Structures are given as structure tokens and as C-alpha cells.
Short mmCIF file of C-alpha atoms and ligand atoms in Angstrom, two decimals:
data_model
loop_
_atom_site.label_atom_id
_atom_site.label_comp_id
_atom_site.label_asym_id
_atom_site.label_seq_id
_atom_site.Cartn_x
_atom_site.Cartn_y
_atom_site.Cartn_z
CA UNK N 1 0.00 0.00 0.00
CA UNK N 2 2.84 2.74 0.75
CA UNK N 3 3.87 2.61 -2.91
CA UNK N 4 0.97 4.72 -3.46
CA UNK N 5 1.70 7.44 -1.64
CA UNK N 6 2.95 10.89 -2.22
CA UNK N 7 5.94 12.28 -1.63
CA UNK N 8 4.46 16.13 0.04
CA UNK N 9 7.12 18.88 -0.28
CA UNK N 10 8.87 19.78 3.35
CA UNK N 11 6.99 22.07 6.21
CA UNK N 12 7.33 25.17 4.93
CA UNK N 13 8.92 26.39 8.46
CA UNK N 14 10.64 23.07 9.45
CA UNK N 15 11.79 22.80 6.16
CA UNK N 16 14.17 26.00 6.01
CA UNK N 17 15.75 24.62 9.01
CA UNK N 18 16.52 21.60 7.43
CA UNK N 19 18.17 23.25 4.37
CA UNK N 20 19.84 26.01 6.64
CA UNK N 21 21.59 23.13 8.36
CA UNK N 22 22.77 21.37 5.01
CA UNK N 23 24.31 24.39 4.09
CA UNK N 24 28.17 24.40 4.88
CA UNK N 25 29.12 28.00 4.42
CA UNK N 26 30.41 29.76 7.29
CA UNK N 27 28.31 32.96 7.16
CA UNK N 28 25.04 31.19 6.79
CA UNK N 29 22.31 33.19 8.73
CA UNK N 30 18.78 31.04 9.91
CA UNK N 31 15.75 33.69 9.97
CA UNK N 32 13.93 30.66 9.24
CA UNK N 33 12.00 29.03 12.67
CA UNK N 34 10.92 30.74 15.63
CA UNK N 35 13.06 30.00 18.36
CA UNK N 36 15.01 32.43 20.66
CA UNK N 37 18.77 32.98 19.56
CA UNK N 38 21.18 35.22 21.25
CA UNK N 39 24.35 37.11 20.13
CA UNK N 40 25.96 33.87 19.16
CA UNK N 41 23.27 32.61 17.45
CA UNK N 42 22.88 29.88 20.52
CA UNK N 43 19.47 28.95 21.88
CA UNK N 44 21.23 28.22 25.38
CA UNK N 45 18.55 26.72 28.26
CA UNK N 46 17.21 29.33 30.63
CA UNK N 47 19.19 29.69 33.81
CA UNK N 48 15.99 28.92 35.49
CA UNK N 49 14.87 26.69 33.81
CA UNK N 50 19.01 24.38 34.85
CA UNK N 51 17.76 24.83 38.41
CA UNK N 52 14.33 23.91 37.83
CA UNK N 53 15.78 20.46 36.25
CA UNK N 54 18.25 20.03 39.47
CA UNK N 55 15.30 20.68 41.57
CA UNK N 56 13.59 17.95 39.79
CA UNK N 57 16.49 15.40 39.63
CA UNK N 58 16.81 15.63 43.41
CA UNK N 59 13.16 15.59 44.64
CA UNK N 60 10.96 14.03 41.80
CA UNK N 61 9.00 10.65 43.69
CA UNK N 62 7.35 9.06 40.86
CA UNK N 63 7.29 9.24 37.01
CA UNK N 64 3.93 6.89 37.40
CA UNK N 65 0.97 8.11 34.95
CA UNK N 66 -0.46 11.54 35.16
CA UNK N 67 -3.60 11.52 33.07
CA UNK N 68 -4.93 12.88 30.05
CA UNK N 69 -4.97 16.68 31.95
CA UNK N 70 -1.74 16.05 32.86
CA UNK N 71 -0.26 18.47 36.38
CA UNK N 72 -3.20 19.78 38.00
CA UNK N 73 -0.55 22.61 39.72
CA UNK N 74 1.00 23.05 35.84
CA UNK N 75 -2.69 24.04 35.03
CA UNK N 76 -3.47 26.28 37.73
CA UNK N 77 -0.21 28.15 37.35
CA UNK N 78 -0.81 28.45 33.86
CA UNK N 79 -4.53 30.04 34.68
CA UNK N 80 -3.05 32.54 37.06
CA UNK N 81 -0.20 33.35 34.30
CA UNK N 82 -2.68 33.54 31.28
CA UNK N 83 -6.12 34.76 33.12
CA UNK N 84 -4.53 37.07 36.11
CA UNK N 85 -4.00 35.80 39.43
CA UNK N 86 -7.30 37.07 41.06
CA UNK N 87 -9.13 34.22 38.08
CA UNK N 88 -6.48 32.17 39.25
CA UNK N 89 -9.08 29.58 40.16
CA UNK N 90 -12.14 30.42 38.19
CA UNK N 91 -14.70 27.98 38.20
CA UNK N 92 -15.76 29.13 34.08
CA UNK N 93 -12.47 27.90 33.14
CA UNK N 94 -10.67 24.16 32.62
CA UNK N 95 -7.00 24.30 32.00
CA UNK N 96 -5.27 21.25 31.04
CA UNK N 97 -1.98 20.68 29.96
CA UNK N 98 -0.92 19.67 26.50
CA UNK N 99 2.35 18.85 24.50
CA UNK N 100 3.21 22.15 23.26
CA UNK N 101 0.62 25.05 21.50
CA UNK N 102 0.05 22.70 18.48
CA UNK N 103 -1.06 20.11 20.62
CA UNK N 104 -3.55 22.39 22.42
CA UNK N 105 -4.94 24.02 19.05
CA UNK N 106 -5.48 20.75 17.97
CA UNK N 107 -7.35 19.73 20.94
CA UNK N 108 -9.42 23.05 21.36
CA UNK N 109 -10.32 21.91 16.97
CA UNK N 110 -11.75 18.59 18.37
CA UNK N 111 -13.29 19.91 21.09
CA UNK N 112 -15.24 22.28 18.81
CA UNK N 113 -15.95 19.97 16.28
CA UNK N 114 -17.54 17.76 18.87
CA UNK N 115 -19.98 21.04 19.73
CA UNK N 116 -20.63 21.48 16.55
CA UNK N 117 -19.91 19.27 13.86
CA UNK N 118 -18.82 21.18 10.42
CA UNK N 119 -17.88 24.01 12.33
CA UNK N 120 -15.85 27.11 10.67
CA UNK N 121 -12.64 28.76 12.22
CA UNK N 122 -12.09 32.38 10.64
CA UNK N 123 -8.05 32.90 10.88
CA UNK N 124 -6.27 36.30 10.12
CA UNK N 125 -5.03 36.78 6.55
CA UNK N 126 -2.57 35.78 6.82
CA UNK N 127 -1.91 33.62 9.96
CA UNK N 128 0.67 30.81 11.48
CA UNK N 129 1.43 28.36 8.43
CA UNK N 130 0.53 25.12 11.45
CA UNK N 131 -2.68 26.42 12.02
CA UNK N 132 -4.08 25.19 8.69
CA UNK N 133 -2.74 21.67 8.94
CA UNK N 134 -3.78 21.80 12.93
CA UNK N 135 -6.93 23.18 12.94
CA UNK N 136 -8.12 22.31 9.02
CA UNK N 137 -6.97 18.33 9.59
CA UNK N 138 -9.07 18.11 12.75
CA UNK N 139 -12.06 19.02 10.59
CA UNK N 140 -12.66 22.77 10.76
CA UNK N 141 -13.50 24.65 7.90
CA UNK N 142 -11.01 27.88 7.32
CA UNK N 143 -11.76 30.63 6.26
CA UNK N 144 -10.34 34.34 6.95
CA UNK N 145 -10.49 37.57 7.95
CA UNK N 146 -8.39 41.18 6.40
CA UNK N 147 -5.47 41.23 8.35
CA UNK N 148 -1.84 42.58 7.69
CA UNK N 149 -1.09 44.82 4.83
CA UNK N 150 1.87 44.27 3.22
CA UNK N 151 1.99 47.49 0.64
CA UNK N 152 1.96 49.79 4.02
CA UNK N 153 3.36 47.30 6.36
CA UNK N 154 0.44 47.43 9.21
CA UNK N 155 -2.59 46.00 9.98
CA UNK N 156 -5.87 46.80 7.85
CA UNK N 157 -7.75 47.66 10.71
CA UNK N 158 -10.88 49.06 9.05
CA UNK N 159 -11.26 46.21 6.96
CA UNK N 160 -10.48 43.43 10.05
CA UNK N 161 -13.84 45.12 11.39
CA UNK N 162 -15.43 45.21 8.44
CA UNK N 163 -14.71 41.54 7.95
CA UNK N 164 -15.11 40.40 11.55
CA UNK N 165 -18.74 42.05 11.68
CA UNK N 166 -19.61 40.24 8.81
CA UNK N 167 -18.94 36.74 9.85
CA UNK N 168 -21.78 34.64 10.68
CA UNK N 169 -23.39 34.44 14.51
CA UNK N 170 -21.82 31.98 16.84
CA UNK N 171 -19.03 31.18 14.24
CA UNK N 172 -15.64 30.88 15.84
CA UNK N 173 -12.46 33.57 15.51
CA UNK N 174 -8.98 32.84 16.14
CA UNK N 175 -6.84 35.50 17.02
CA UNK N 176 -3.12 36.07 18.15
CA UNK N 177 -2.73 37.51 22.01
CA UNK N 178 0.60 39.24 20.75
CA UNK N 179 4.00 38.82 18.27
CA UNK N 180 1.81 38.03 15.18
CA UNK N 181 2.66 35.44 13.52
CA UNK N 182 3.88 35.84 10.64
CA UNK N 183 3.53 39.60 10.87
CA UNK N 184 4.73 40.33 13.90
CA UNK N 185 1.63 43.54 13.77
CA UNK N 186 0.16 43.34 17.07
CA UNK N 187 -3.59 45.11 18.26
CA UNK N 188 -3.39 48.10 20.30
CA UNK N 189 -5.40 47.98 23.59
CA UNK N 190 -8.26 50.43 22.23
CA UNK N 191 -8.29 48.14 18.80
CA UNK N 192 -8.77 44.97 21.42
CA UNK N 193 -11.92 46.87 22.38
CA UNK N 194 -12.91 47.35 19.13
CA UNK N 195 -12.69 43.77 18.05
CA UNK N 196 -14.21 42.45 21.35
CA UNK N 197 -17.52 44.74 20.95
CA UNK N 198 -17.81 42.96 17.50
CA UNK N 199 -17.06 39.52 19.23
CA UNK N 200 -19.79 40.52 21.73
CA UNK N 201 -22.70 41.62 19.64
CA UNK N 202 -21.95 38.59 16.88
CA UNK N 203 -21.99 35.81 19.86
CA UNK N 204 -18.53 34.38 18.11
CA UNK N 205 -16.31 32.29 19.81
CA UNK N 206 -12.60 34.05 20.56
CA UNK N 207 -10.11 31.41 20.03
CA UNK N 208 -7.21 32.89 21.40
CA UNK N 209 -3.59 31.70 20.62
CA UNK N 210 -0.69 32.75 22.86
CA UNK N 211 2.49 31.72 21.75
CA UNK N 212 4.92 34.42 22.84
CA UNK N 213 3.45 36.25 26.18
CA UNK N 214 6.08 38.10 27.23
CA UNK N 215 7.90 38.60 24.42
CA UNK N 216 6.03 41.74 22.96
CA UNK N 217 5.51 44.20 25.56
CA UNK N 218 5.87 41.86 28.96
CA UNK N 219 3.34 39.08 30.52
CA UNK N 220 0.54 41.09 31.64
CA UNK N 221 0.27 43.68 28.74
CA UNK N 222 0.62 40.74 26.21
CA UNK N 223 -1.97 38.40 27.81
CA UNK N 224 -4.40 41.90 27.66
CA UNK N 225 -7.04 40.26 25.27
CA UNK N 226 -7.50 37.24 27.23
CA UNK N 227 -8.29 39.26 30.23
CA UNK N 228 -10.49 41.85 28.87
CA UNK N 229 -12.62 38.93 26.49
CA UNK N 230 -12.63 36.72 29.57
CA UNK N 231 -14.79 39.29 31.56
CA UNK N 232 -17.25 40.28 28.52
CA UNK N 233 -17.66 36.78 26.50
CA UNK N 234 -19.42 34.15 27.72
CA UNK N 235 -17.50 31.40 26.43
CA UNK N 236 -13.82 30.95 25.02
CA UNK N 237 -11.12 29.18 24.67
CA UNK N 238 -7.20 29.87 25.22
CA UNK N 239 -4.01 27.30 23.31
CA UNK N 240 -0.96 28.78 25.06
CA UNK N 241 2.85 27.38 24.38
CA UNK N 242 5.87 27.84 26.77
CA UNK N 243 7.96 26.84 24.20
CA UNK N 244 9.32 30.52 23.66
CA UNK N 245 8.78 32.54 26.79
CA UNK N 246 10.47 29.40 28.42
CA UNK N 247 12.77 28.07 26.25
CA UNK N 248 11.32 24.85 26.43
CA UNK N 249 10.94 24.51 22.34
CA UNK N 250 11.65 20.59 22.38
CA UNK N 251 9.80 19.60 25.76
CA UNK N 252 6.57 20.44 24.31
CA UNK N 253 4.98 22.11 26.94
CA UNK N 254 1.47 24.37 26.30
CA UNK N 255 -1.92 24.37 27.81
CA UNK N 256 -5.44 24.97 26.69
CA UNK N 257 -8.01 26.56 28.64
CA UNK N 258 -11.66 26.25 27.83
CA UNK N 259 -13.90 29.28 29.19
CA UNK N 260 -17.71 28.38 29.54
CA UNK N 261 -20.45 30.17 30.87
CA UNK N 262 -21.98 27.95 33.49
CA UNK N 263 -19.91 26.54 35.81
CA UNK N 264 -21.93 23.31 35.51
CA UNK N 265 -20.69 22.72 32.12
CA UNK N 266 -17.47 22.20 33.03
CA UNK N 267 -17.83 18.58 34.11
CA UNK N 268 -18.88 17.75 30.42
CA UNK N 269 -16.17 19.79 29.02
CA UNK N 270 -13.61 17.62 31.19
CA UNK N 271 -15.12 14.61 30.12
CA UNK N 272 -15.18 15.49 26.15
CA UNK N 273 -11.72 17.13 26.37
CA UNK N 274 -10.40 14.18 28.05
CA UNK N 275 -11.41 11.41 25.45
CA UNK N 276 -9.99 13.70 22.87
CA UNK N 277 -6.89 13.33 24.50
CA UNK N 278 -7.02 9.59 25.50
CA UNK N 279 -7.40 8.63 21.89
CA UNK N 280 -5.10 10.76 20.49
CA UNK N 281 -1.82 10.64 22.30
CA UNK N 282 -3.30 9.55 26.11
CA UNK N 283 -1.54 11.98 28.29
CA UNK N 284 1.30 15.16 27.79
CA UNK N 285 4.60 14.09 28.79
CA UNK N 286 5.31 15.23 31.94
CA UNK N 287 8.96 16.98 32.03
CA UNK N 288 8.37 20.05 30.87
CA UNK N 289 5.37 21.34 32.40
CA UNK N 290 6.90 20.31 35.68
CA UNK N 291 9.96 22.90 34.88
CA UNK N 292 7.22 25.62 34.41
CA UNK N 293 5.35 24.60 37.49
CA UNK N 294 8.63 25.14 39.75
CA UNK N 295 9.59 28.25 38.27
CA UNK N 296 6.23 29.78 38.35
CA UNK N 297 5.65 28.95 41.56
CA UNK N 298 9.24 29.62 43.65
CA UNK N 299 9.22 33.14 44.28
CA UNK N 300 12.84 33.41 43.07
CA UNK N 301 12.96 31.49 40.59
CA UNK N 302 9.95 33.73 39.10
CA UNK N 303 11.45 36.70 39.67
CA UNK N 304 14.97 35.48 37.79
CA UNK N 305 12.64 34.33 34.98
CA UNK N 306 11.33 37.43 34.80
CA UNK N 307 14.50 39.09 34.32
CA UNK N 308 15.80 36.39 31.59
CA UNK N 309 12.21 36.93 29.55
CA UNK N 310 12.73 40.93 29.70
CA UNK N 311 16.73 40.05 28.31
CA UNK N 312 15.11 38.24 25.29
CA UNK N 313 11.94 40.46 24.59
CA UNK N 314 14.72 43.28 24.55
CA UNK N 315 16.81 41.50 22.10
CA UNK N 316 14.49 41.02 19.75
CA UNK N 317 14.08 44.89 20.22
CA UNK N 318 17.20 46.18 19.77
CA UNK N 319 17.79 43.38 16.61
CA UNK N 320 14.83 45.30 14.68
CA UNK N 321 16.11 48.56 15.36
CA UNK N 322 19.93 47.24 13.99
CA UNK N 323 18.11 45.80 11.08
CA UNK N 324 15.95 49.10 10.37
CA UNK N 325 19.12 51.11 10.39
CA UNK N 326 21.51 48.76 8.71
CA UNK N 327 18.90 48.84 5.72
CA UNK N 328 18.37 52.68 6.19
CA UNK N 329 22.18 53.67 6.00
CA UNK N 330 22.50 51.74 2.82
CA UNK N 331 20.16 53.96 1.01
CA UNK N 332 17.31 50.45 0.19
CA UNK N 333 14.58 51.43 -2.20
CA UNK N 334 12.42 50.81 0.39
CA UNK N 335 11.41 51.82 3.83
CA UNK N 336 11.74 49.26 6.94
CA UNK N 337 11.48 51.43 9.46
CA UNK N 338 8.06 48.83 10.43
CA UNK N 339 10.67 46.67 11.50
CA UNK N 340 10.59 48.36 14.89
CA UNK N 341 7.32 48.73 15.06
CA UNK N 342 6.40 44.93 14.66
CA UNK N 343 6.52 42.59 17.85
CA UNK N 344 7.92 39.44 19.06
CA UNK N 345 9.79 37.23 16.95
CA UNK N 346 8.78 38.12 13.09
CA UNK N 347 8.46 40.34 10.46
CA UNK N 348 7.93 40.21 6.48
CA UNK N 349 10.44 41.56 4.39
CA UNK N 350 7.85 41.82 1.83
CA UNK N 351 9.98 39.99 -0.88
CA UNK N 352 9.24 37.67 -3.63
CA UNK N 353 9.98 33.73 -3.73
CA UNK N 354 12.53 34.77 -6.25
CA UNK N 355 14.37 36.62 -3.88
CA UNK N 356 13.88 34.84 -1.18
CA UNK N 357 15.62 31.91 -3.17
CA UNK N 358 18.29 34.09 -4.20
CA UNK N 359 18.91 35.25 -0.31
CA UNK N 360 19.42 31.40 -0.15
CA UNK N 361 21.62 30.47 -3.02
CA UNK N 362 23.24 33.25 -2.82
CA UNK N 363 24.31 34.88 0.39
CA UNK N 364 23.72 31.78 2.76
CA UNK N 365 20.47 33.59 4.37
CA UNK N 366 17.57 31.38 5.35
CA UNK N 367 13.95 32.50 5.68
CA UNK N 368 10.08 31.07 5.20
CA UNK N 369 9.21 31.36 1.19
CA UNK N 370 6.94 34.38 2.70
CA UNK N 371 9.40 36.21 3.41
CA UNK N 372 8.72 36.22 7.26
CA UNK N 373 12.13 36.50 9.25
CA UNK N 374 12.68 35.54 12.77
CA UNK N 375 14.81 38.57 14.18
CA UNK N 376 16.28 36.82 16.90
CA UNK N 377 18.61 35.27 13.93
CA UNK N 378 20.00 38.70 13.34
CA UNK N 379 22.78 39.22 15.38
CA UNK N 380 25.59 42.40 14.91
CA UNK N 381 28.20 39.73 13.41
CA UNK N 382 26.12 38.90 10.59
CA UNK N 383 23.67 42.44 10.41
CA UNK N 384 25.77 43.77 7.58
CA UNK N 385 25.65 40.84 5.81
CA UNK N 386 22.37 39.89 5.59
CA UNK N 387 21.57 43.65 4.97
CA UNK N 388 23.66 43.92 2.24
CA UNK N 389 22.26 40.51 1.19
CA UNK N 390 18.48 41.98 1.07
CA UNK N 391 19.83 45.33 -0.70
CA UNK N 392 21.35 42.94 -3.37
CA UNK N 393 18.22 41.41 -4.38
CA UNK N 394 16.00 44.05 -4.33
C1 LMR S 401 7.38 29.27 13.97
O1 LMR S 401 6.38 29.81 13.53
O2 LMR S 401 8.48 29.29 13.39
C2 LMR S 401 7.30 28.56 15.31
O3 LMR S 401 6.03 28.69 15.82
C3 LMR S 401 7.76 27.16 15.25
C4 LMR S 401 6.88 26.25 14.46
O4 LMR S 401 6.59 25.16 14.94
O5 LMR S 401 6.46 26.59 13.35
#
């Protein structure tokens, strides 16, 4: 039977790492995934995250089962952390733990689809290149909303409204906390309002993913939506990964949270979210989310954790203003100056698949066919490279 398959062409983020780490030259530069790098171009483990580890070594008991919701103090740290401490133990909402984001968007899909069968997902245009797989392979129908513009690098807020307010009653919306992705073109607080009185009056569903909180403007600012929609919407749900803000990329550590309106639903909820789980991959492993769970709740640890999340967030700061004025001072035919603007971990470079191939072949720099680049790649070795690089092929 396996002759018949088809070969499928690579991940379109995965796959850039792949060919980034065929490539032999020296200066080779990876924009290409979103992880954290720092000057070196290392993704070193958090400090915090070592001592969480020895903590574990010496005092873990057991590594018997945890069940399909995995830690039950992993999920109420991760409430407090996502919802604000004072919801820290809302009754409306069921927090379980999950192998990374993905696996939590693709739970919160079969959760929905078991509501409502044939069920449609409206994602920005565009949005994260998993979510189509993720959410789309579960059995939601995509479909989108305006978004980012790329001829006046922003976002098209008029038309997001526009499109939001048309989309059918009770139909379900996902949208990014913070750090876009791809765009890196984050909401302000008053646009949040905006597109949570349209949320409101439509009855939709906010699917929220959180990816990067605290790497936009720091954890409470960035996890501003889920607050303000979890005191005005009746229901929602929340996929959140600490694969960034904790370094724990490989661990696969995330969470989803499921907000309903009556606390008596939650018992079904558990019981539905649950079998998802149990037939799809049983239980989330258990390492990682035990890290978080240490960290987040030893007052020192937090605070150091703190401190190495604000050293990364201001990274990627300072690598989009290098990158803005690398590109500036060499006279390109086009502004970047939204470089700085953007948030998080990407931006588009607003380049064609030509160029983007040429960047490649070329001059050793890696990036998604889109054009998105992950700024934490830049570093001030290999800034005047890679901006003389994107000056070449425009
Ligand atoms: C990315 O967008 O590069 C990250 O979220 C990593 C991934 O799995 O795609």
C-alpha cells in the first residue's frame, strides 16, 4: 500500500531549518524558525529553567501516569499566568496541559468539532502556516479575515472590522494575544476593544492563541485580550505554548483553557476534552510542564525568569532597530522602518519567492518562502551581511 503514496514537499517552516543546516558556508544566517537565539546565534537553556531540572532530579518521587490533563498545579499556574491571578481559580475555566501550542490548538479543533460538527474557524489573513494543517486536519473549515497589509506594512484595521462584523453568529475567531505570527503587527489595547464589541454583539467564539506572552511588551500587557474577552464573553477558549517565553521549544509544553459560561458545564467539558486526549496521544509528557510549574511557583525562581524573559523580549528589540538602520544607511529602495514597530519574533520583508531563493543560493540567508524573518537570527556579526544581502536582491 505505501507505494501509493505521495511524496508532500517539506513544512514550509521546518523545512528552512533543514536546508539552513545542510548548508556548509560559514556565514550562513537562519531567519527561518521561531526559536530564541542570542548574540551567538545559541538557543542556550534558561538559567531557570538548569535549576528547575536540578530541583527535579533531586526531589521528583514518581514518574507513574499523570492523566490525560496532565499536572493539576501546571494548570493552575498556567490560569493565574494567562487569566490574572485574582481568576487564578475560576470555576468558568478548565486548564489542562498539553504537548506544546500545536497540541492544544489541535485539541481546542476537536473539542469544537464535537460542539458542533462542520464548524468554521475564521483565521487572520494571513496567519501561522501550522494552524491550517492543525486546525483544518481536525475538521474545521477555514476561512479568513483582512489582516496585515503588506503594501503599508500594518494591519488593515478598518477592513479586520469590516470583515469580523460580517462573519456569521456563533461562528468561531482565532486571534493572536501578541507577536503576530507571521507579521509580527500586534492590536493596540483600544483596537482589542474594538474587536471584542464585534465579538460581543456577533456571539462568536474568541479562540485565542498565545504563543509568545512576554515577548512583545511583557506578561501582563501581552496576555491583555484574554483578560479583557474573559470578563465580557461568555464562552472561550485559550491554546498557550511555553515553548518561547520558556525556552522549552523541544519539551513540548502548552496548555489549553476552555472558558464556559456555566460553571456546571465544566464537568462535560472535562469529560469530552479528556477522550480527545485519551485517543489521540493519552496523556502530555510530563517533564516540561513540571519545569514551568517550579519556576512559576518559587518566588525566586519567578522573579529570575522574569528578568531572563525581559533580556530576550529586549533582544528582539534592539535586533529590529539594527536591522531598520543597517537597511536605512545603505540607502534600500524601500522603507523598513516597520521593523521596529512589529513585535515578538517576526516580520515580512515583503519579498518575492525569487528573492527569497536568491537570499538562499546566494548569500547563505535562510527565511520562510513568505518572506517572514525571525529577528532573533540577526545578530551584529552577521547584520551587515544579511543587509547587504536583502539590498542585493531588491
Ligand atoms: C514558527 O512559527 O516558526 C514557530 O512557531 C515554530 C513552528 O513550529 O512553526
Amino acid at each position: 500500500m505505501f507505494e501509493a503514496l505521495q511524496t508532500l514537499p517539506a513544512d514550509a517552516i521546518l523545512g528552512v531549518l533543514a536546508e539552513y543546516r545542510q548548508d556548509k558556508r560559514d556565514h550562513k544566517i537562519d531567519l527561518g524558525v521561531g526559536v530564541f537565539r542570542d548574540e551567538n546565534g545559541d538557543t542556550p537553556v534558561l538559567s531557570t529553567v538548569k535549576k528547575a531540572e536540578r530541583y527535579l532530579l533531586e526531589n521528583q518521587q514518581s514518574k507513574a501516569y499523570l492523566g490525560s490533563r496532565g499536572d493539576p498545579d501546571f494548570n493552575v499556574a498556567m490560569q493565574a499566568l494567562l487569566f490574572g491571578v485574582e481568576q487564578g481559580s475560576n470555576s468558568r475555566i478548565y486548564t489542562l496541559q498539553t504537548p506544546g501550542g500545536c497540541g492544544s490548538l489541535r485539541v481546542g479543533a476537536e473539542l469544537i468539532l464535537r460542539g458542533r460538527p462542520g464548524a468554521s474557524i475564521w483565521v487572520s489573513d494571513p496567519t501561522w502556516a501550522n494552524h491550517v494543517p492543525l486546525l483544518s486536519g481536525a475538521g474545521l473549515q477555514l476561512k479568513t479575515y483582512p489582516y496585515y497589509d503588506a503594501e503599508n506594512p500594518g494591519i488593515r484595521f478598518e477592513e479586520m472590522l469590516n470583515g469580523l462584523s460580517k462573519i456569521p453568529v456563533n461562528d468561531i475567531v482565532l486571534l493572536h494575544a501578541c507577536c503576530h505570527n507571521p507579521s509580527g503587527m500586534d492590536l493596540t489595547q483600544e483596537q482589542w476593544q474594538a474587536v471584542c464589541k464585534i465579538v460581543v454583539e456577533r456571539n462568536l467564539l474568541p479562540f485565542i492563541d498565545i504563543a509568545y506572552q512576554g515577548f512583545a511588551n511583557g506578561l501582563v500587557d501581552d496576555a491583555y485580550s484574554i483578560r479583557l474577552f474573559a470578563d465580557l464573553v461568555p464562552e472561550m477558549i485559550v491554546s498557550a505554548s511555553c515553548s518561547k517565553n520558556f525556552g522549552l521549544y523541544r519539551d513540548r509544553v502548552g496548555s489549553l483553557s476552555v472558558m464556559v459560561e456555566d460553571g456546571a458545564t465544566i464537568a462535560r467539558v472535562e469529560s469530552q476534552v479528556v477522550n480527545v486526549v485519551r485517543g489521540m496521544y493519552s496523556m502530555p509528557p510530563a517533564h516540561g510542564g513540571s519545569i514551568v510549574t517550579h519556576i512559576l511557583r518559587d518566588a525566586a525562581l519567578r522573579a529570575e525568569w522574569d528578568d531572563e524573559l525581559t533580556f530576550m523580549r529586549e533582544r528582539l528589540k534592539e535586533m529590529r532597530g539594527l536591522i531598520a538602520a543597517e537597511l536605512a544607511q545603505r540607502n534600500a529602495p524601500r522603507d523598513f522602518s516597520f521593523i521596529e514597530r512589529a513585535q515578538g519574533m517576526f516580520s515580512f520583508l515583503g519579498l518575492t519567492k525569487e528573492q527569497v531563493q536568491r537570499l538562499k543560493t546566494e548569500f547563505a540567508v535562510y527565511m520562510v518562502d513568505s518572506s517572514r524573518i525571525n529577528v532573533a537570527g540577526i545578530n551584529h556579526k552577521n547584520v551587515g551581511h544579511l543587509a547587504d544581502a536583502i539590498v542585493a536582491v531588491l
